[in-house]
Coordinates of C-alpha atoms and ligand atoms in Angstrom, one line a residue:
M1 CA 0.0 0.0 0.0
D2 CA 1.5 3.4 -0.9
A3 CA 1.0 6.5 1.0
R4 CA -1.8 7.7 -1.2
K5 CA -3.8 4.5 -0.7
L6 CA -3.1 4.4 3.0
W7 CA -4.4 8.0 3.4
L8 CA -7.5 7.2 1.3
T9 CA -8.3 4.3 3.6
V10 CA -7.8 6.6 6.6
L11 CA -10.0 9.2 5.0
G12 CA -12.6 6.6 4.2
E13 CA -12.8 5.6 7.9
L14 CA -12.9 9.2 9.1
E15 CA -15.6 10.1 6.7
T16 CA -17.9 7.7 8.3
T17 CA -17.1 8.8 11.9
I18 CA -17.3 12.6 11.7
S19 CA -19.9 14.9 10.2
P20 CA -19.7 15.5 6.5
A21 CA -19.2 19.2 6.9
Q22 CA -16.4 18.7 9.4
F23 CA -14.8 16.2 7.1
K24 CA -14.9 18.4 4.2
T25 CA -13.7 21.5 6.0
W26 CA -10.7 19.8 7.6
F27 CA -9.7 16.9 5.5
Q28 CA -10.1 18.2 2.0
H29 CA -6.7 18.8 0.4
T30 CA -4.8 16.7 3.0
S31 CA -2.3 14.1 2.1
I32 CA 0.6 12.1 3.5
L33 CA 3.9 13.7 2.7
S34 CA 6.0 10.9 4.1
I35 CA 6.2 8.0 6.4
D36 CA 9.4 7.0 8.0
N37 CA 9.8 4.5 10.8
G38 CA 6.4 5.1 12.1
R39 CA 6.7 8.9 11.8
V40 CA 4.0 10.3 9.6
V41 CA 4.0 13.7 8.0
I42 CA 0.6 15.0 6.9
A43 CA 0.2 17.9 4.5
V44 CA -2.6 20.3 5.4
K45 CA -3.8 23.4 3.6
N46 CA -3.4 26.1 6.4
I47 CA -2.5 26.7 10.0
F48 CA -6.1 26.3 11.1
A49 CA -6.3 22.9 9.7
R50 CA -3.0 22.0 11.3
R51 CA -4.3 23.2 14.7
W52 CA -7.6 21.6 14.3
L53 CA -6.3 18.2 13.2
K54 CA -3.9 18.2 16.0
E55 CA -6.3 19.2 18.7
K56 CA -9.5 17.5 17.6
Y57 CA -8.7 14.6 15.4
Q58 CA -5.2 13.4 16.3
S59 CA -6.3 10.3 18.1
L60 CA -8.8 9.4 15.5
I61 CA -6.1 9.8 12.8
I62 CA -3.6 7.8 14.7
D63 CA -6.0 5.0 15.4
S64 CA -7.0 4.7 11.9
L65 CA -3.4 4.9 10.6
E66 CA -2.3 2.2 13.0
R67 CA -5.2 0.0 12.1
T68 CA -4.5 0.4 8.4
L69 CA -0.7 0.1 8.6
G70 CA -0.7 -2.6 11.3
L71 CA 2.2 -0.7 12.9
P72 CA 2.4 1.7 15.8
V73 CA 2.6 5.4 14.8
V74 CA 5.3 7.0 16.9
G75 CA 5.0 10.5 15.7
I76 CA 2.8 12.6 13.7
E77 CA 3.5 16.0 12.2
Y78 CA 1.3 18.4 10.2
K79 CA 2.9 20.6 7.5
V80 CA 1.2 23.4 5.8
A81 CA 1.7 22.8 2.2
A82 CA 0.0 24.3 -0.9
P83 CA -2.0 21.5 -2.4
S84 CA 0.5 20.3 -4.9
S85 CA -1.0 18.4 -7.7
A86 CA 1.1 15.3 -7.0
A87 CA 0.4 14.9 -3.3
S88 CA -3.0 16.3 -2.5
I89 CA -6.1 14.2 -2.2
S90 CA -9.4 15.8 -2.6
A91 CA -11.6 14.6 0.2
T92 CA -14.6 14.4 -1.9
S93 CA -13.1 11.8 -4.2
A94 CA -11.9 9.7 -1.3
Q95 CA -14.4 7.0 -2.0
P96 CA -13.6 3.4 -2.4
G97 CA -13.2 2.5 -6.0
V98 CA -12.4 6.0 -7.2
A99 CA -9.3 5.9 -9.3
Q100 CA -6.8 8.6 -8.3
P101 CA -4.6 9.8 -11.1
Q102 CA -1.4 10.3 -9.1
Q103 CA 1.0 8.1 -7.2
L104 CA 2.9 9.2 -4.2
Q105 CA 5.5 6.8 -3.1
T106 CA 8.5 7.6 -1.0
P107 CA 11.1 4.8 -0.4
A108 CA 10.1 4.7 3.3
V109 CA 6.5 4.2 2.4
Q110 CA 7.3 1.4 0.0
S111 CA 9.3 -0.5 2.7
V112 CA 6.4 -0.2 5.1
S113 CA 3.9 -1.2 2.6
R114 CA 5.6 -4.3 1.4
Q115 CA 5.4 -5.9 4.8
Q116 CA 2.0 -4.6 5.6
T117 CA -0.2 -5.0 2.6
R118 CA -1.8 -8.1 3.8
T119 CA -2.6 -6.9 7.3
S120 CA -4.0 -3.7 6.0
N121 CA -6.3 -5.3 3.5
T122 CA -7.8 -7.6 6.1
V123 CA -8.3 -4.8 8.5
T124 CA -9.9 -2.6 5.9
A125 CA -12.2 -5.3 4.9
A126 CA -13.1 -6.1 8.5
T127 CA -14.0 -2.5 9.3
R128 CA -16.4 -2.3 6.4
S129 CA -20.0 -3.4 7.0
G130 CA -22.2 -5.3 4.6
S131 CA -22.9 -2.0 2.7
P132 CA -19.7 -0.2 2.6
Q133 CA -21.1 2.6 0.4
L134 CA -23.6 3.7 3.0
N135 CA -22.7 6.6 5.3
P136 CA -23.8 5.6 8.8
R137 CA -24.1 9.3 9.7
Y138 CA -27.0 9.9 7.4
T139 CA -30.0 8.5 9.4
F140 CA -33.6 9.3 9.9
E141 CA -32.9 10.3 13.5
N142 CA -30.8 13.3 12.4
F143 CA -33.0 14.3 9.5
I144 CA -35.2 17.3 10.3
V145 CA -38.7 17.1 8.9
G146 CA -40.6 20.1 7.7
D147 CA -43.2 21.0 5.1
S148 CA -40.5 21.0 2.4
N149 CA -39.5 17.4 2.8
E150 CA -42.3 15.7 4.6
L151 CA -43.6 13.8 1.7
A152 CA -40.2 12.5 0.7
Y153 CA -39.5 11.6 4.4
A154 CA -42.7 9.7 4.7
A155 CA -42.1 7.8 1.5
A156 CA -38.6 7.0 2.6
Q157 CA -39.8 5.7 6.0
T158 CA -42.4 3.5 4.3
V159 CA -39.9 2.0 1.9
S160 CA -37.4 1.3 4.7
R161 CA -40.1 -0.7 6.4
Y162 CA -41.5 -2.5 3.4
P163 CA -38.6 -2.6 0.8
G164 CA -39.8 -3.7 -2.6
E165 CA -43.5 -3.9 -1.4
K166 CA -44.8 -0.3 -1.4
Y167 CA -43.3 2.3 -3.6
N168 CA -41.1 0.8 -6.2
P169 CA -39.2 2.6 -7.5
L170 CA -39.0 5.5 -5.1
F171 CA -37.8 8.6 -6.9
F172 CA -36.6 11.8 -5.1
Y173 CA -36.1 15.0 -6.9
G174 CA -35.1 18.5 -5.9
G175 CA -32.4 21.1 -5.9
V176 CA -28.8 20.7 -4.7
G177 CA -28.1 20.4 -1.0
L178 CA -31.6 19.7 0.2
G179 CA -31.2 16.3 1.7
K180 CA -31.9 13.8 -1.1
T181 CA -28.6 11.9 -0.6
H182 CA -29.1 12.0 3.1
L183 CA -32.6 10.4 2.8
M184 CA -31.4 7.7 0.5
H185 CA -28.6 6.7 2.9
A186 CA -31.1 6.8 5.7
V187 CA -33.3 4.3 3.9
G188 CA -30.4 2.0 3.2
N189 CA -29.1 2.2 6.8
E190 CA -32.6 1.5 8.2
I191 CA -33.1 -1.5 5.9
T192 CA -29.7 -3.0 6.9
R193 CA -30.4 -2.3 10.5
R194 CA -33.7 -4.2 10.4
D195 CA -32.3 -7.0 8.4
P196 CA -28.5 -7.2 8.1
S197 CA -28.7 -9.9 5.5
K198 CA -30.2 -7.5 2.9
K199 CA -27.8 -6.6 0.1
V200 CA -28.0 -2.9 -0.3
R201 CA -25.8 -1.0 -2.8
Y202 CA -25.5 2.8 -3.1
V203 CA -23.9 4.3 -6.2
T204 CA -24.0 7.5 -8.0
S205 CA -25.1 7.2 -11.6
E206 CA -21.6 8.3 -12.6
Q207 CA -20.1 5.5 -10.6
F208 CA -22.5 3.1 -12.2
T209 CA -21.5 4.4 -15.6
R210 CA -17.8 4.1 -14.8
E211 CA -18.2 0.6 -13.5
F212 CA -20.1 -0.4 -16.6
L213 CA -17.6 1.0 -19.0
D214 CA -14.8 -0.7 -17.1
V215 CA -16.6 -4.0 -17.5
L216 CA -17.0 -3.5 -21.2
Q217 CA -13.3 -3.1 -21.5
T218 CA -12.4 -6.0 -19.3
K219 CA -15.2 -8.2 -20.5
K220 CA -16.3 -9.1 -17.0
T221 CA -19.9 -8.5 -17.8
R222 CA -21.0 -11.5 -15.9
A223 CA -19.6 -10.2 -12.6
F224 CA -21.2 -6.9 -13.2
S225 CA -24.7 -8.2 -13.8
D226 CA -24.3 -10.7 -10.9
L227 CA -23.4 -7.9 -8.6
Y228 CA -26.3 -5.6 -9.6
R229 CA -28.9 -8.1 -10.3
G230 CA -28.3 -10.0 -7.1
L231 CA -29.2 -7.0 -4.9
D232 CA -32.1 -6.5 -2.6
V233 CA -31.9 -2.8 -2.7
L234 CA -30.3 -0.6 -5.4
I235 CA -29.9 3.1 -4.6
V236 CA -28.7 5.3 -7.5
D237 CA -28.0 8.9 -6.7
D238 CA -28.1 11.8 -9.3
I239 CA -29.6 9.7 -12.0
Q240 CA -29.9 12.8 -14.3
F241 CA -26.3 12.1 -15.3
L242 CA -27.5 9.0 -17.2
G243 CA -29.0 11.4 -19.7
N244 CA -27.2 11.0 -23.1
K245 CA -25.3 7.9 -22.1
E246 CA -27.1 5.4 -24.3
K247 CA -25.2 2.2 -23.6
T248 CA -25.3 2.8 -19.9
Q249 CA -29.0 3.5 -20.0
E250 CA -29.6 0.3 -21.8
E251 CA -27.7 -1.7 -19.1
F252 CA -29.5 0.2 -16.4
F253 CA -32.8 -0.6 -18.1
H254 CA -32.1 -4.3 -17.9
T255 CA -30.9 -4.1 -14.3
F256 CA -33.9 -2.1 -13.4
N257 CA -36.3 -4.6 -14.9
T258 CA -34.7 -7.6 -13.4
L259 CA -34.7 -6.1 -9.9
H260 CA -38.2 -4.7 -10.3
Q261 CA -39.7 -8.0 -11.5
E262 CA -38.3 -9.7 -8.4
N263 CA -39.7 -7.0 -6.1
K264 CA -36.4 -5.7 -5.2
Q265 CA -36.4 -2.1 -4.1
I266 CA -35.0 0.6 -6.3
I267 CA -34.4 4.2 -5.0
M268 CA -33.2 7.0 -7.2
S269 CA -32.6 10.7 -7.0
S270 CA -32.3 13.5 -9.5
D271 CA -32.2 17.2 -9.6
K272 CA -35.4 17.2 -11.7
P273 CA -38.5 15.0 -12.1
P274 CA -38.2 12.1 -14.6
K275 CA -40.0 13.9 -17.4
A276 CA -37.6 16.8 -17.2
I277 CA -34.4 14.9 -17.5
P278 CA -32.9 15.6 -20.9
Q279 CA -32.0 12.7 -23.2
L280 CA -33.4 10.0 -21.1
E281 CA -35.0 7.2 -23.0
D282 CA -38.8 7.1 -22.8
R283 CA -38.9 3.5 -21.5
L284 CA -36.7 4.6 -18.6
R285 CA -38.7 7.7 -17.9
S286 CA -41.9 5.8 -17.7
R287 CA -40.3 3.2 -15.4
F288 CA -39.0 5.9 -13.1
E289 CA -42.5 7.2 -12.8
M290 CA -44.1 3.8 -12.0
G291 CA -43.7 3.9 -8.3
M292 CA -43.6 7.1 -6.2
T293 CA -42.0 10.4 -7.0
A294 CA -41.5 12.8 -4.2
D295 CA -40.0 16.2 -4.3
V296 CA -37.7 17.8 -1.8
Q297 CA -38.1 21.6 -1.6
R298 CA -36.2 24.4 0.0
P299 CA -36.8 24.3 3.7
D300 CA -38.6 27.2 5.4
L301 CA -37.0 29.4 8.0
E302 CA -38.2 27.2 10.9
T303 CA -36.9 24.1 9.5
R304 CA -33.5 25.7 8.7
A305 CA -33.3 26.9 12.3
A306 CA -34.1 23.5 13.6
I307 CA -31.4 22.0 11.4
I308 CA -28.8 24.5 12.7
R309 CA -29.8 23.9 16.3
R310 CA -29.5 20.2 15.8
K311 CA -26.1 20.3 14.1
A312 CA -24.7 22.7 16.6
S313 CA -25.8 20.7 19.6
A314 CA -24.5 17.5 18.0
E315 CA -21.1 19.2 18.1
G316 CA -21.6 20.3 21.7
N317 CA -22.6 23.9 21.0
D318 CA -25.7 25.6 22.1
L319 CA -26.0 28.7 20.0
P320 CA -28.0 31.7 21.1
L321 CA -31.4 31.8 19.5
E322 CA -30.9 35.0 17.6
L323 CA -27.7 33.7 16.1
V324 CA -29.5 30.6 14.9
E325 CA -32.1 32.8 13.3
Y326 CA -29.5 35.0 11.8
L327 CA -27.8 32.0 10.1
A328 CA -31.1 30.5 9.0
R329 CA -32.0 33.8 7.3
H330 CA -28.8 34.0 5.5
Y331 CA -28.6 30.6 4.0
Q332 CA -31.9 29.9 2.4
Q333 CA -31.0 27.9 -0.7
N334 CA -28.9 25.1 0.3
I335 CA -28.5 23.1 3.5
R336 CA -25.0 22.1 2.7
E337 CA -23.9 25.7 2.6
L338 CA -25.7 26.3 5.8
E339 CA -23.8 23.5 7.4
G340 CA -20.5 24.7 6.0
A341 CA -21.1 28.2 7.4
L342 CA -22.0 26.7 10.8
T343 CA -18.9 24.5 10.9
H344 CA -16.7 27.5 9.9
L345 CA -18.2 29.7 12.6
I346 CA -17.8 27.1 15.3
A347 CA -14.3 26.3 14.4
Y348 CA -13.4 29.9 14.2
C349 CA -14.7 30.5 17.7
E350 CA -13.2 27.4 19.2
L351 CA -9.8 28.2 17.9
R352 CA -9.9 31.6 19.5
G353 CA -11.7 30.5 22.6
I354 CA -14.6 32.9 22.1
Q355 CA -18.4 32.4 22.1
P356 CA -20.1 32.4 18.8
S357 CA -22.1 35.6 18.3
I358 CA -24.0 37.5 15.6
S359 CA -21.2 40.0 15.1
I360 CA -18.7 37.2 14.5
A361 CA -21.1 35.5 12.1
Q362 CA -21.6 38.8 10.3
G363 CA -17.9 39.1 9.8
L364 CA -17.6 35.5 8.4
I365 CA -20.7 35.8 6.3
G366 CA -19.3 39.0 4.9
S367 CA -16.3 37.2 3.6
H368 CA -18.5 34.5 2.3
S369 CA -20.6 36.8 0.3
S370 CA -17.5 38.6 -1.1
T371 CA -16.4 35.3 -2.4
S372 CA -19.7 34.8 -4.1
R373 CA -19.4 38.3 -5.5
R374 CA -16.0 37.3 -6.8
R375 CA -17.8 34.6 -8.8
S376 CA -19.7 37.3 -10.7
L377 CA -16.4 38.9 -11.8
T378 CA -16.0 39.0 -15.6
P379 CA -13.5 40.5 -18.0
K380 CA -16.2 43.1 -18.8
S381 CA -16.7 44.1 -15.2
I382 CA -13.0 44.5 -14.7
L383 CA -12.7 46.5 -17.8
E384 CA -15.5 48.8 -16.7
K385 CA -14.2 49.3 -13.2
T386 CA -10.6 50.0 -14.4
A387 CA -11.9 52.6 -16.9
M388 CA -13.9 54.3 -14.1
Y389 CA -10.9 54.3 -11.8
F390 CA -8.8 56.1 -14.4
H391 CA -11.7 58.5 -15.3
L392 CA -12.0 57.0 -18.7
S393 CA -14.8 55.2 -20.5
P394 CA -14.7 51.5 -21.4
T395 CA -14.7 52.4 -25.1
D396 CA -11.5 54.4 -24.5
L397 CA -9.9 51.1 -23.4
T398 CA -11.3 49.0 -26.2
G399 CA -10.6 51.7 -28.8
A400 CA -7.4 52.4 -30.7
R401 CA -6.2 55.6 -29.1
R402 CA -2.6 55.5 -27.9
D403 CA -2.4 58.4 -25.5
K404 CA -0.1 57.5 -22.6
E405 CA -2.8 57.4 -19.9
I406 CA -5.1 55.4 -22.0
A407 CA -2.4 52.9 -22.9
L408 CA -1.5 52.4 -19.3
A409 CA -5.1 51.9 -18.2
R410 CA -5.6 49.4 -20.9
Q411 CA -2.5 47.5 -19.8
V412 CA -3.7 47.5 -16.2
A413 CA -7.1 46.2 -17.3
M414 CA -5.4 43.3 -19.1
Y415 CA -3.1 42.6 -16.1
L416 CA -6.1 42.5 -13.8
I417 CA -8.1 40.3 -16.0
R418 CA -5.1 38.0 -16.1
T419 CA -4.4 38.0 -12.4
E420 CA -8.0 38.1 -11.1
L421 CA -9.6 35.6 -13.5
N422 CA -6.6 33.7 -14.7
A423 CA -7.9 34.3 -18.2
S424 CA -6.0 33.2 -21.3
F425 CA -4.3 35.8 -23.5
P426 CA -6.7 35.3 -26.4
K427 CA -9.5 35.8 -24.0
I428 CA -7.9 39.0 -22.6
A429 CA -7.4 40.3 -26.1
L430 CA -11.0 39.6 -27.0
A431 CA -12.2 41.5 -23.9
L432 CA -10.2 44.5 -25.1
G433 CA -11.5 44.2 -28.6
K434 CA -8.1 43.3 -30.0
K435 CA -7.5 40.6 -32.6
D436 CA -3.9 39.9 -31.7
H437 CA -3.1 38.4 -28.3
T438 CA 0.6 39.2 -28.4
T439 CA -0.4 42.7 -27.2
A440 CA -2.0 41.1 -24.2
I441 CA 1.1 39.1 -23.4
H442 CA 3.2 42.1 -23.7
S443 CA 0.9 44.3 -21.6
V444 CA 0.7 41.8 -18.7
K445 CA 4.4 41.3 -18.7
K446 CA 5.0 45.1 -18.7
I447 CA 2.7 45.7 -15.7
E448 CA 4.1 42.7 -13.8
K449 CA 7.5 44.3 -14.1
L450 CA 6.3 47.8 -13.3
V451 CA 4.5 47.0 -10.1
E452 CA 7.8 45.7 -8.8
S453 CA 9.4 49.1 -9.0
D454 CA 6.6 51.7 -9.2
N455 CA 5.1 52.2 -5.8
D456 CA 2.3 54.5 -7.0
L457 CA 1.2 52.1 -9.7
R458 CA 1.2 49.3 -7.1
A459 CA -1.0 51.3 -4.8
D460 CA -3.4 52.1 -7.7
I461 CA -3.6 48.4 -8.6
N462 CA -4.3 47.4 -5.0
Q463 CA -7.1 50.0 -4.7
L464 CA -8.5 48.9 -8.0
R465 CA -8.4 45.3 -6.9
E466 CA -10.5 46.2 -3.9
R467 CA -13.1 48.0 -6.0
I468 CA -13.3 45.2 -8.5
T469 CA -14.1 42.7 -5.8
M470 CA -16.5 45.0 -4.0
Ligands
ADP1 P1 -28.7 16.6 -1.9 O1 -28.4 15.2 -2.1 O2 -30.1 16.9 -2.0 O3 -27.8 17.5 -2.7 P2 -27.6 16.2 0.7 O4 -28.4 15.0 1.1 O5 -26.2 15.9 0.3 O6 -28.3 17.0 -0.4 O7 -27.7 17.2 1.9 C1 -26.7 18.2 2.1 C2 -26.4 18.3 3.6 O8 -27.5 18.9 4.3 C3 -26.1 17.0 4.2 O9 -25.0 17.1 5.1 C4 -27.3 16.6 5.0 O10 -27.1 15.9 6.1 C5 -27.9 18.0 5.3 N1 -29.4 18.0 5.3 C6 -30.2 18.2 4.3 N2 -31.5 18.2 4.7 C7 -31.5 17.9 6.0 C8 -32.5 17.8 7.0 N3 -33.8 17.9 6.6 N4 -32.1 17.6 8.2 C9 -30.8 17.5 8.6 N5 -29.8 17.6 7.7 C10 -30.1 17.9 6.4
MG2 MG1 -26.9 14.4 -3.4

């Protein structure tokens, strides 16, 4: 096992023991830099993550490392490192079976791994339950029910009690971050809790597609259909991604029919109802509508507040009521974002030893909304603001006049489009109405050089940057 695989296994374990929001906040972009004689160096993205992993998760990390390695960990160190392409592992792709493009192997790691491969495999297998794809943290108990999701919740409950008998298939649809995945895992978890012999499999439609395409290449079609057609419960998340994948749709159609005929439960989710999924075969569409379709809507204020209270107290925090309301008012669209904000707030306060309050939340949300403002940055808006700053009009900058001031403003605009948006030179040229992108290259280089030596220009550019992102 190389360092990358080792860390993926550890992440896989951690993901099932801590909350998804915590996991994402602290473990995304972490990796193992080196292992040497039981000393492990972990790369983290910033000092907060370093402190947090050390103070909160050290023992969990060590436990998991030791279990996976089969060796004692004598020392652990966290290094702040920019997520280099070679070493970093994105937490969201730390799922079993997801191929990682990069390999990270130091000699020390190799020597550990050769002795330990067998131990670690058995341990990993043993820690996995019958349905390794299910996240045990997504349960009915910690799902808050409100008007927005009560139909979906009731259907999910029924299906978990009578799999294959009541609503088959069960189809959830609704916007991002509203609890569809959570509900589907909850059904799977409840079914296996009631009857551990039930074979439940959770996949995303992308995973299903990938597995199917792999199978076509390796010609192990038998194993694939045995796996899928032998299930008691099949859960497919984000089925909209099957749209326009003809071969996979065909395979899914047969899988669906086999399972359905044998009264095996099928549960699916999508961001839209079956009839609105583009490029989905009609025969699949009509099958998806055969059982029960239930929508999940945006939760109302009360439900959002209840979710916040629940999440905070699960982490040992009782937030003041007005703070709960404040957060609930600010995050209306997406519960995942709400959770992220809450985790951020709690972490921020714990690290500083202060009590969460509205004014702190305001500060943090302020920086959040400025990042969303950043997303609306375009070459055009940069051009306009630069022109305004220099008391010129945008057409001055896109025009052909070569006066000194105009030329400089034009170059600054190109420089900012480059540095703020990381735009390509042809794109920069296009924004300035120029055909030839060598001018853009030349301009960006020139300003890059000038800001080194020219303090006034540097001050101008800093001010402009602030206005651009305002
Ligand atoms: P979707 O699959 O609809 O995009 P998820 O199921 O991934 O959304 O939900 C996003 C996050 O919000 C998850 O962490 C989930 O636990 C949480 N969440 C969503 N709805 C609820 C709810 N009603 N009660 C508690 N947590 C919720
Ligand atoms: Mg989902």
